[in-house]
């Protein structure tokens, strides 16, 4: 196939110019008959096909916002998945830090609690004795 020959790959198009309806002819086309001509390409078909093969996979047809396109949904899902994974990672790091801080606070509280228990254990025993004496005294008072 020669570069200037066109097989089934090239379609001749008739130019339709938008003019007022008064310019309309009986054949249904808009515009003057002198404005109509065949559009001929000046691009080498082999170069065009090569370029199309090179960039074709990256080309995408965009639909209006009202169209539901499953490819866009997949891309959006992938984007949101990435965002969620990043946020989960950040949240895990923050929760690990909070866990560490809470564990340290609990350890300090337990240490202080054991210190207080050891320091005032003799007072607990004294308190129990005084409480028992109070009960005995109250029971004697009720009997009399």
Short mmCIF file of C-alpha atoms in Angstrom, two decimals:
data_model
loop_
_atom_site.label_atom_id
_atom_site.label_comp_id
_atom_site.label_asym_id
_atom_site.label_seq_id
_atom_site.Cartn_x
_atom_site.Cartn_y
_atom_site.Cartn_z
CA UNK A 1 0.00 0.00 0.00
CA UNK A 2 1.39 3.39 -0.97
CA UNK A 3 1.33 6.27 1.53
CA UNK A 4 -1.02 8.43 -0.58
CA UNK A 5 -3.56 5.64 -1.26
CA UNK A 6 -6.50 5.21 1.05
CA UNK A 7 -8.21 1.89 1.61
CA UNK A 8 -11.11 1.46 4.01
CA UNK A 9 -9.28 3.45 6.69
CA UNK A 10 -10.07 6.93 5.37
CA UNK A 11 -13.58 8.26 4.98
CA UNK A 12 -14.34 11.24 2.77
CA UNK A 13 -16.51 13.77 4.55
CA UNK A 14 -18.77 16.41 3.13
CA UNK A 15 -18.42 19.76 4.84
CA UNK A 16 -21.62 21.16 6.25
CA UNK A 17 -21.46 24.79 7.16
CA UNK A 18 -23.93 26.26 9.60
CA UNK A 19 -25.83 29.02 7.90
CA UNK A 20 -29.35 30.34 8.17
CA UNK A 21 -32.13 28.06 6.97
CA UNK A 22 -32.64 30.33 3.91
CA UNK A 23 -29.34 28.97 2.50
CA UNK A 24 -30.69 25.43 2.67
CA UNK A 25 -30.86 23.63 -0.68
CA UNK A 26 -33.25 20.94 -1.79
CA UNK A 27 -30.67 18.25 -1.08
CA UNK A 28 -30.98 18.84 2.71
CA UNK A 29 -27.48 20.25 3.27
CA UNK A 30 -26.95 23.65 4.82
CA UNK A 31 -24.83 26.28 3.13
CA UNK A 32 -24.18 27.20 -0.44
CA UNK A 33 -23.23 24.57 -2.96
CA UNK A 34 -19.99 26.45 -3.52
CA UNK A 35 -19.11 26.03 0.19
CA UNK A 36 -19.29 22.25 -0.04
CA UNK A 37 -16.12 20.39 -0.86
CA UNK A 38 -14.38 17.15 0.03
CA UNK A 39 -12.02 17.37 2.97
CA UNK A 40 -8.71 15.84 2.05
CA UNK A 41 -6.07 14.95 4.59
CA UNK A 42 -2.53 16.16 4.21
CA UNK A 43 -1.23 13.70 6.82
CA UNK A 44 0.61 10.59 5.72
CA UNK A 45 -1.69 7.63 6.64
CA UNK A 46 1.24 5.46 7.70
CA UNK A 47 2.51 8.16 10.09
CA UNK A 48 -1.04 8.70 11.34
CA UNK A 49 -1.53 4.98 12.03
CA UNK A 50 1.88 4.77 13.77
CA UNK A 51 1.06 7.75 15.98
CA UNK A 52 -2.37 6.28 16.76
CA UNK A 53 -0.78 3.00 17.81
CA UNK A 54 1.64 4.90 20.03
CA UNK A 55 -0.86 7.12 21.85
CA UNK A 56 -4.04 5.09 21.34
CA UNK A 57 -3.90 3.21 24.66
CA UNK A 58 -3.65 6.51 26.54
CA UNK A 59 -6.65 8.05 24.79
CA UNK A 60 -9.87 8.06 26.69
CA UNK A 61 -13.36 9.03 25.71
CA UNK A 62 -14.89 11.44 28.22
CA UNK A 63 -18.61 11.33 28.74
CA UNK A 64 -20.77 14.00 30.26
CA UNK A 65 -21.25 14.20 34.02
CA UNK A 66 -24.65 12.55 33.68
CA UNK A 67 -23.20 9.42 32.12
CA UNK A 68 -22.28 6.55 34.41
CA UNK A 69 -18.99 5.22 33.20
CA UNK A 70 -17.71 2.11 34.94
CA UNK A 71 -14.12 3.04 34.12
CA UNK A 72 -14.50 6.33 35.96
CA UNK A 73 -16.08 4.47 38.86
CA UNK A 74 -13.13 2.09 39.02
CA UNK A 75 -10.66 4.98 38.88
CA UNK A 76 -12.58 6.81 41.61
CA UNK A 77 -12.67 3.63 43.70
CA UNK A 78 -8.92 3.20 43.31
CA UNK A 79 -8.37 6.84 44.31
CA UNK A 80 -10.57 6.51 47.39
CA UNK A 81 -8.94 3.19 48.29
CA UNK A 82 -5.53 4.89 48.23
CA UNK A 83 -6.82 7.78 50.36
CA UNK A 84 -8.40 5.40 52.87
CA UNK A 85 -5.24 3.32 53.13
CA UNK A 86 -3.19 6.46 53.81
CA UNK A 87 -5.67 7.63 56.47
CA UNK A 88 -5.74 4.17 58.08
CA UNK A 89 -1.95 4.20 58.27
CA UNK A 90 -2.02 7.67 59.86
CA UNK A 91 -4.79 6.60 62.25
CA UNK A 92 -2.85 3.49 63.26
CA UNK A 93 0.21 5.60 64.05
CA UNK A 94 -1.88 8.02 66.12
CA UNK A 95 -3.66 5.17 67.93
CA UNK A 96 -0.32 3.51 68.69
CA UNK A 97 0.92 6.77 70.21
CA UNK A 98 -2.29 7.14 72.24
CA UNK A 99 -1.99 3.53 73.41
CA UNK A 100 1.57 4.20 74.54
CA UNK A 101 0.54 7.35 76.43
CA UNK A 102 -2.42 5.63 78.10
CA UNK A 103 -0.26 2.65 79.09
CA UNK A 104 2.28 4.99 80.66
CA UNK A 105 -0.50 6.83 82.54
CA UNK A 106 -1.97 3.55 83.82
CA UNK A 107 1.48 2.40 84.95
CA UNK A 108 2.01 5.67 86.86
CA UNK A 109 -1.41 5.35 88.50
CA UNK A 110 -0.74 1.74 89.53
CA UNK A 111 2.66 2.74 90.95
CA UNK A 112 1.12 5.57 92.98
CA UNK A 113 -1.72 3.32 94.11
CA UNK A 114 0.69 0.66 95.38
CA UNK A 115 2.77 3.35 97.12
CA UNK A 116 -0.32 4.74 98.83
CA UNK A 117 -1.45 1.25 99.85
CA UNK A 118 1.95 0.44 101.35
CA UNK A 119 2.27 3.81 103.07
CA UNK A 120 -1.17 3.77 104.64
CA UNK A 121 -1.75 0.02 105.16
CA UNK A 122 -1.36 0.38 108.91
CA UNK A 123 -4.07 3.07 108.86
CA UNK A 124 -6.46 0.66 107.13
CA UNK A 125 -6.02 -1.80 109.97
CA UNK A 126 -6.54 0.97 112.53
CA UNK A 127 -9.68 2.09 110.70
CA UNK A 128 -11.14 -1.44 110.81
CA UNK A 129 -10.55 -1.66 114.55
CA UNK A 130 -12.18 1.73 115.17
CA UNK A 131 -15.12 0.78 112.97
CA UNK A 132 -15.69 -2.46 114.91
CA UNK A 133 -15.55 -0.59 118.23
CA UNK A 134 -18.11 1.90 116.86
CA UNK A 135 -20.49 -0.93 115.96
CA UNK A 136 -20.12 -2.46 119.41
CA UNK A 137 -20.75 0.87 121.07
CA UNK A 138 -23.83 1.53 118.93
CA UNK A 139 -25.23 -1.92 119.65
CA UNK A 140 -24.73 -1.37 123.43
CA UNK A 141 -26.47 1.98 123.19
CA UNK A 142 -29.46 0.42 121.42
CA UNK A 143 -29.76 -2.31 124.06
CA UNK A 144 -29.78 0.14 126.94
#
